[in-house]
mmCIF file of N, CA and C and ligand atoms in Angstrom:
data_model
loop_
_atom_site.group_PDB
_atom_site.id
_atom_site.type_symbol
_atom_site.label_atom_id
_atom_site.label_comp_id
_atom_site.label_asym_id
_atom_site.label_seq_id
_atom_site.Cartn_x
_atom_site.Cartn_y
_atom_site.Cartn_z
ATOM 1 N N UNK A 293 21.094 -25.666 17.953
ATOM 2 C CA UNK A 293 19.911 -24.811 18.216
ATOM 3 C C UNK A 293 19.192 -24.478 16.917
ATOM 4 N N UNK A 294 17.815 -24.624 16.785
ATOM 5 C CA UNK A 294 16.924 -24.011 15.622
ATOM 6 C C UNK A 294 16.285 -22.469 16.082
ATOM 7 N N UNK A 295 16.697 -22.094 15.130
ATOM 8 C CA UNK A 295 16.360 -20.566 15.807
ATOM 9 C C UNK A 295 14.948 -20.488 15.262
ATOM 10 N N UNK A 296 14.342 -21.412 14.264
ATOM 11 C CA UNK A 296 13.256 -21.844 13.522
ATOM 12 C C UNK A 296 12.091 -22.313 14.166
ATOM 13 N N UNK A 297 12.477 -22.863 15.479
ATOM 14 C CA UNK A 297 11.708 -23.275 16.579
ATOM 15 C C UNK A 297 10.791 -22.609 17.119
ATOM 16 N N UNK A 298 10.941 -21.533 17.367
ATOM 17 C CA UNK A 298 9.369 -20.896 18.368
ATOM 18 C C UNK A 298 8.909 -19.887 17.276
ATOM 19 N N UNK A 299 8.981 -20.079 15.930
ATOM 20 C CA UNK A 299 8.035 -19.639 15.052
ATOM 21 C C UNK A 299 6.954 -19.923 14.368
ATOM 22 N N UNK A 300 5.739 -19.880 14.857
ATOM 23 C CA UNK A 300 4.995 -20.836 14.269
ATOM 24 C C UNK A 300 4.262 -20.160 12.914
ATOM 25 N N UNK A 301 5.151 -20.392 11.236
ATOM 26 C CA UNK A 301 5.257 -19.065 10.953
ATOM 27 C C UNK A 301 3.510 -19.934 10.242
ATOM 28 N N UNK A 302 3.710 -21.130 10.670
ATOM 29 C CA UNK A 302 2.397 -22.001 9.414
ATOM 30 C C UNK A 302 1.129 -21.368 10.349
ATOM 31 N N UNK A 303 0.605 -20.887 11.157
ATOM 32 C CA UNK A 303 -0.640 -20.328 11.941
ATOM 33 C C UNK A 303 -1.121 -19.146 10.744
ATOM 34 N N UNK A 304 -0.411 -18.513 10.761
ATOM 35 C CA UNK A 304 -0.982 -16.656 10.160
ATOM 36 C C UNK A 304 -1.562 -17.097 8.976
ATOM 37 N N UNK A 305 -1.068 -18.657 8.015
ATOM 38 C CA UNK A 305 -1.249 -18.445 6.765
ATOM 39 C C UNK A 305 -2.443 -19.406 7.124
ATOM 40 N N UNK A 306 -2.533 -20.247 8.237
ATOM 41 C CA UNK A 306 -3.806 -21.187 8.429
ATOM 42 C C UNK A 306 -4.726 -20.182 8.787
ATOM 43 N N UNK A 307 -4.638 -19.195 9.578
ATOM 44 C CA UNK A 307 -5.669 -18.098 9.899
ATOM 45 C C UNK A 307 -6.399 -17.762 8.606
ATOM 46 N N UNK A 308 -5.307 -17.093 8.029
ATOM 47 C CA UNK A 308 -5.986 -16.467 6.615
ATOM 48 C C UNK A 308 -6.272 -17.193 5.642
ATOM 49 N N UNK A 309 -6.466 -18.342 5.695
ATOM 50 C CA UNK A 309 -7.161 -19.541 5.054
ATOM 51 C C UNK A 309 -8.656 -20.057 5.352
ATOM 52 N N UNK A 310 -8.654 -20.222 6.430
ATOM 53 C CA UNK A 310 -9.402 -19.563 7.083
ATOM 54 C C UNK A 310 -10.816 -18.598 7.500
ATOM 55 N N UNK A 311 -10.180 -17.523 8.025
ATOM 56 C CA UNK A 311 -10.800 -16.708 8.115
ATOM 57 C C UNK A 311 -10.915 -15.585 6.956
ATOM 58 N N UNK A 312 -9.762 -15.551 6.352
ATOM 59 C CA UNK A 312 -9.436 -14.716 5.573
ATOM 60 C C UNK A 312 -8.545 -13.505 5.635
ATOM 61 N N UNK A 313 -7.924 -12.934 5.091
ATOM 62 C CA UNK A 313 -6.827 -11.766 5.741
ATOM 63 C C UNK A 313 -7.893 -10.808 6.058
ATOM 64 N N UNK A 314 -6.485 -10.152 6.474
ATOM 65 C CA UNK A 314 -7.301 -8.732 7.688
ATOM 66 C C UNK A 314 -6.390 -7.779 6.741
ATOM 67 N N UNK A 315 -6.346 -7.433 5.827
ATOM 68 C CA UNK A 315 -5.790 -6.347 5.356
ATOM 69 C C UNK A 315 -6.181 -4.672 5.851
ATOM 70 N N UNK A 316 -4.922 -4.302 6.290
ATOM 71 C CA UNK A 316 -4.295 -2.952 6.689
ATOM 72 C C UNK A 316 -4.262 -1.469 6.247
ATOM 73 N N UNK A 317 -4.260 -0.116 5.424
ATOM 74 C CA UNK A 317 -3.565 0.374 4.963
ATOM 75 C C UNK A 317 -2.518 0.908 5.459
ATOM 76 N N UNK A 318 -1.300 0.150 4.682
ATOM 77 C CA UNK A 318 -0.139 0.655 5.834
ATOM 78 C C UNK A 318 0.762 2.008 4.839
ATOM 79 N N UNK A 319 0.014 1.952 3.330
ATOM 80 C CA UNK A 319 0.534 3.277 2.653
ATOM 81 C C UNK A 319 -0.486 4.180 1.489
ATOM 82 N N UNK A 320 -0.736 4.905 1.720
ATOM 83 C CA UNK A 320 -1.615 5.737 1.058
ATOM 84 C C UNK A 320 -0.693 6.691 -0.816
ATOM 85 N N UNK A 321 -0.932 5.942 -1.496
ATOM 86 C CA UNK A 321 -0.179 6.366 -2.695
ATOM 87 C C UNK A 321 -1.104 7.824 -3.429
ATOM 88 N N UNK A 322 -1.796 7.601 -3.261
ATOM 89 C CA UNK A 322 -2.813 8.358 -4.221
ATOM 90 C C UNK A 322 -4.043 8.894 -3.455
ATOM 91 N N UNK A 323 -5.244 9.503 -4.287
ATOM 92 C CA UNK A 323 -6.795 9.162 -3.239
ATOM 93 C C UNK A 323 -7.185 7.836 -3.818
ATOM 94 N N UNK A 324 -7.001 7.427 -4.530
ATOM 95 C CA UNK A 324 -7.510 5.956 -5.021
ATOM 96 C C UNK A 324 -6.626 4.485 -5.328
ATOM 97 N N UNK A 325 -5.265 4.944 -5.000
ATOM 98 C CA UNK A 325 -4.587 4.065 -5.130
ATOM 99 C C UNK A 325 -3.915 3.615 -3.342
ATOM 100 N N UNK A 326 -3.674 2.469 -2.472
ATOM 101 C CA UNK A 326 -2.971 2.292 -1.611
ATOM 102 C C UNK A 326 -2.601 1.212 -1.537
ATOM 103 N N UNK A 327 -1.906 0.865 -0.560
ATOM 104 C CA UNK A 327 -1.216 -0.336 -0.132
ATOM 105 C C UNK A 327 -1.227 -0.953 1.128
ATOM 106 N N UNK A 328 -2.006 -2.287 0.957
ATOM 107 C CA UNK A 328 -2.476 -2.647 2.131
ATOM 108 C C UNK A 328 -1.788 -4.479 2.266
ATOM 109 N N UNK A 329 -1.218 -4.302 3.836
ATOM 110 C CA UNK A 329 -0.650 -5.129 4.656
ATOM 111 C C UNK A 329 -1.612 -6.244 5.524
ATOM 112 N N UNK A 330 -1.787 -7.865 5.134
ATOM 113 C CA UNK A 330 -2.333 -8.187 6.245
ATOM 114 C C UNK A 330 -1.847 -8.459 7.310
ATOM 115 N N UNK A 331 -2.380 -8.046 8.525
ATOM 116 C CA UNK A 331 -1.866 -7.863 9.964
ATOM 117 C C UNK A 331 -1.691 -9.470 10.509
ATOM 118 N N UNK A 332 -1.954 -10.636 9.631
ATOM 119 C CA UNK A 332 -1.628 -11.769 9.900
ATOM 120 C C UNK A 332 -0.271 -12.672 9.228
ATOM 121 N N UNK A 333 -0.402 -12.994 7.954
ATOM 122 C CA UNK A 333 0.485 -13.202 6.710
ATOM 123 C C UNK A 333 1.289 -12.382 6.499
ATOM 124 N N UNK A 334 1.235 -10.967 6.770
ATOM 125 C CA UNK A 334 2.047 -9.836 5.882
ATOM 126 C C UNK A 334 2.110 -9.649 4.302
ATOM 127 N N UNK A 335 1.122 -10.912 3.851
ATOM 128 C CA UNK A 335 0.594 -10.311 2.302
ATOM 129 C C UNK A 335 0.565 -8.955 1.786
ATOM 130 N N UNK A 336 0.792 -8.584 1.147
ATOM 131 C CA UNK A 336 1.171 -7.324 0.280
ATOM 132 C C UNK A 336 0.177 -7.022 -0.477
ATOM 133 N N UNK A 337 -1.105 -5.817 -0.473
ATOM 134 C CA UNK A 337 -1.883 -5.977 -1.552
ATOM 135 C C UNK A 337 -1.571 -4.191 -2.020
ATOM 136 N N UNK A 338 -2.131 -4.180 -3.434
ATOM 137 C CA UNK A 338 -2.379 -2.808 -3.828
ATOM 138 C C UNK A 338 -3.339 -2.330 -4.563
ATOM 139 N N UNK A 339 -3.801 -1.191 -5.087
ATOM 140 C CA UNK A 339 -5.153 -0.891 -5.910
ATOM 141 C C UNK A 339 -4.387 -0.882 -7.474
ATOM 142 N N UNK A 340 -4.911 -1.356 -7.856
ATOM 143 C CA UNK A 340 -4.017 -0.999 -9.785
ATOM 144 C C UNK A 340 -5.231 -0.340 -10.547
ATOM 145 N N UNK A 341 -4.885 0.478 -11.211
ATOM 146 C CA UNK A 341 -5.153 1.502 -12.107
ATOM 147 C C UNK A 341 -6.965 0.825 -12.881
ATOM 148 N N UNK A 342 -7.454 0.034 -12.241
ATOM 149 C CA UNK A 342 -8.611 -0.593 -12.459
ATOM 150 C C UNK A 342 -9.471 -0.578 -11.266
ATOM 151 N N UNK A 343 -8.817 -0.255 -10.231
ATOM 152 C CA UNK A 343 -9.345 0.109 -8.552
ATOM 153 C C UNK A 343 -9.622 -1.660 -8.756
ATOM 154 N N UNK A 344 -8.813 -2.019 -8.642
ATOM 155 C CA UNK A 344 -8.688 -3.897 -7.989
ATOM 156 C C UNK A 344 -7.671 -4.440 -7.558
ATOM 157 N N UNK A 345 -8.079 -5.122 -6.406
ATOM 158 C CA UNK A 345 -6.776 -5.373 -5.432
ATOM 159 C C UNK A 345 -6.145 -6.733 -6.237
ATOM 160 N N UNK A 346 -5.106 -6.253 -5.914
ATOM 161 C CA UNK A 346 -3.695 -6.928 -6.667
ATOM 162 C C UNK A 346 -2.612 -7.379 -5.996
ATOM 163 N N UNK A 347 -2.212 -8.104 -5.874
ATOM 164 C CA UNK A 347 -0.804 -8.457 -5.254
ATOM 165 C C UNK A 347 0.698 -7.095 -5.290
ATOM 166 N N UNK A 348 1.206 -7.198 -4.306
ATOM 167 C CA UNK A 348 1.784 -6.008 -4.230
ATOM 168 C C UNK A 348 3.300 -6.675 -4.606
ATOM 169 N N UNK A 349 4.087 -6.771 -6.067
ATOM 170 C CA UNK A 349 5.126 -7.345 -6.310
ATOM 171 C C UNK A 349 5.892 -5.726 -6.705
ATOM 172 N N UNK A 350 7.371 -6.128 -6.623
ATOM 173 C CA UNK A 350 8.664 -5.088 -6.810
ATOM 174 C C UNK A 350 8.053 -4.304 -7.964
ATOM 175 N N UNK A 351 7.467 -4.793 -8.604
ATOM 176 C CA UNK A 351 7.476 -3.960 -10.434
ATOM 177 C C UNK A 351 6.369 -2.920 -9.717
ATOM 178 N N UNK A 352 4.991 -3.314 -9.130
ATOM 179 C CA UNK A 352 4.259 -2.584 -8.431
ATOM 180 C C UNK A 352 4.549 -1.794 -7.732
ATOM 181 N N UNK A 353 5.502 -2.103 -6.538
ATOM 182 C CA UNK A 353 6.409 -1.141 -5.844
ATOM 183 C C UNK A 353 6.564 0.218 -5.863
ATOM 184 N N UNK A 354 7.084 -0.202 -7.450
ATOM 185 C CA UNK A 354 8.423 0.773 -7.936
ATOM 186 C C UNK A 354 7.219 1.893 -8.771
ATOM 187 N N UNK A 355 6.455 1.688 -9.659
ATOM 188 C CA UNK A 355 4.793 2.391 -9.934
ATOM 189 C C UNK A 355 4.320 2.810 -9.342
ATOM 190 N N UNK A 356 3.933 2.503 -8.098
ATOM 191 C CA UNK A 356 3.337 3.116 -6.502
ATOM 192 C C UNK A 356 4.427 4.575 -6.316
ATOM 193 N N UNK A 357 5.521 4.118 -5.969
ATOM 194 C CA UNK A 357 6.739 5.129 -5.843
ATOM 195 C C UNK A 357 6.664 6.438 -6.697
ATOM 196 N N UNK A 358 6.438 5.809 -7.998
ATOM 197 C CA UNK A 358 6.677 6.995 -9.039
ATOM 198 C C UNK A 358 5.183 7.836 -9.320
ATOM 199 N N UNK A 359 4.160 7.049 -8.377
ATOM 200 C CA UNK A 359 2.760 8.130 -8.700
ATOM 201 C C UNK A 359 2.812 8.500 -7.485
ATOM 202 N N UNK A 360 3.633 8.217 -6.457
ATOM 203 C CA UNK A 360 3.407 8.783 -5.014
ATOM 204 C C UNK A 360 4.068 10.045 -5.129
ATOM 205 N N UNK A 361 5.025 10.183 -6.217
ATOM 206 C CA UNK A 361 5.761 11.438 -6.200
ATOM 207 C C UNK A 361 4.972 12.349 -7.273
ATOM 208 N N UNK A 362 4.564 11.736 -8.165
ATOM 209 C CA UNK A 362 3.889 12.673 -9.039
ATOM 210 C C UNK A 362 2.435 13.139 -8.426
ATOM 211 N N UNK A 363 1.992 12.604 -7.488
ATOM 212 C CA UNK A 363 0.640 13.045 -6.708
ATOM 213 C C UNK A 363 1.571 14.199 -5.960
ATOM 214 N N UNK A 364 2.258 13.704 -4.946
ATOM 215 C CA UNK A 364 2.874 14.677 -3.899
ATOM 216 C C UNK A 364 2.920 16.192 -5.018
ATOM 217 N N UNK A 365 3.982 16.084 -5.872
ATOM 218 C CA UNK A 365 4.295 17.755 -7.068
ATOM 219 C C UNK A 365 2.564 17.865 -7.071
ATOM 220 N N UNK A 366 1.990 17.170 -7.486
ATOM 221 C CA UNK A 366 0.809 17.890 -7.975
ATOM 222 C C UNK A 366 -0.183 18.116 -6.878
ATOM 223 N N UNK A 367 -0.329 18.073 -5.686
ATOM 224 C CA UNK A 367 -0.740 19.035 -4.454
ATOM 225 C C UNK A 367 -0.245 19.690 -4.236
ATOM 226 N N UNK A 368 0.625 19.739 -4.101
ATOM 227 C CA UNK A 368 2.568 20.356 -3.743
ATOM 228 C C UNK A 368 1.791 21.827 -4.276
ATOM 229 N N UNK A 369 1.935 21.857 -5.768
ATOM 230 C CA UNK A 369 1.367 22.468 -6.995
ATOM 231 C C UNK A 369 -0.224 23.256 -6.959
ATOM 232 N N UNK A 370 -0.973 22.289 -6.439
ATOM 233 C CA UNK A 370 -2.190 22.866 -6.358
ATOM 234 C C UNK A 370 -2.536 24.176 -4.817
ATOM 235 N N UNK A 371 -1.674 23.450 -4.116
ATOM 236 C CA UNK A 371 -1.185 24.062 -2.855
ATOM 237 C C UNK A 371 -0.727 25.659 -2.960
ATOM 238 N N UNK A 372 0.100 25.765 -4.258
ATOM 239 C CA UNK A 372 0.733 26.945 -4.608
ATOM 240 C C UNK A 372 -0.193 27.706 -4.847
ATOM 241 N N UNK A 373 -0.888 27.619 -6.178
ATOM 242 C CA UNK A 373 -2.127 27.913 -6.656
ATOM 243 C C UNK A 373 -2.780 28.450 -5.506
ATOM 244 N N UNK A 374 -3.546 27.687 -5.211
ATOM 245 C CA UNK A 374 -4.598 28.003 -3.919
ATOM 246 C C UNK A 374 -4.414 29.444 -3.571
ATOM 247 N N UNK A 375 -2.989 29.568 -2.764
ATOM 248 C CA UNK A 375 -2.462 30.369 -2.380
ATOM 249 C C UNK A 375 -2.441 31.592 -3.058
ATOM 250 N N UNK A 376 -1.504 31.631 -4.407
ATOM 251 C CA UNK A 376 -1.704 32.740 -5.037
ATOM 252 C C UNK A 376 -2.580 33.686 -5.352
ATOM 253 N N UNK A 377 -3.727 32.419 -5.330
ATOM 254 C CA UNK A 377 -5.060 32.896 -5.916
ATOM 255 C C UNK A 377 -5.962 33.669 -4.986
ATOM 256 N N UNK A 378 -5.426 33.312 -3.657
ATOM 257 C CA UNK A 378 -5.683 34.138 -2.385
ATOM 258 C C UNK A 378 -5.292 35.516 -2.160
ATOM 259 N N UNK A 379 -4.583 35.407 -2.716
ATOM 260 C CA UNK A 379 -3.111 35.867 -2.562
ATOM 261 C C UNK A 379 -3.936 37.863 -3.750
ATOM 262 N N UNK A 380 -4.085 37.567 -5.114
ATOM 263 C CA UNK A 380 -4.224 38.454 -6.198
ATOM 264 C C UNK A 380 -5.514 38.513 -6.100
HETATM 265 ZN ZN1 ZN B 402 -3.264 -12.950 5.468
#
């Protein structure tokens, strides 16, 4: 048995050859940075620090990760603020 058989994985990449990808946002890192999925290929794209889409590789990943957390503290943060300032 080919379990390889009813995948026709060569279509998505003839589509987006094509037609071109259909890119997604399937993750929001930043207000200007995200990460977008095409809904055909599953190509990986992202915004890099030039606002230009880029291929979305592990090293990228892992950069995305570490400004997704330093955005999060710093609303997190501004959030506090806000508040206080309501607050006095
Ligand atoms: Zn594609």
């Amino acid at each position: 048995m080919n379990k390889n058989s009813n995948k026709p994985t060569f279509i998505p990449k003839m589509y987006c050859s094509l037609f071109g990808h259909d890119y997604l946002v399937t993750k929001k890192v930043t207000y200007h940075v995200k990460e977008y999925t095409c809904s055909h290929c599953k190509k990986q794209l992202t915004t890099n620090s030039n606002g230009q889409l880029i291929e979305l590789t592990p090293k990228f990943k892992e950069i995305n990760d570490i400004l997704e957390r330093i955005h999060a503290s710093r609303t997190e943060r501004l959030k506090k603020k806000t508040l206080a300032s309501s607050i006095y």
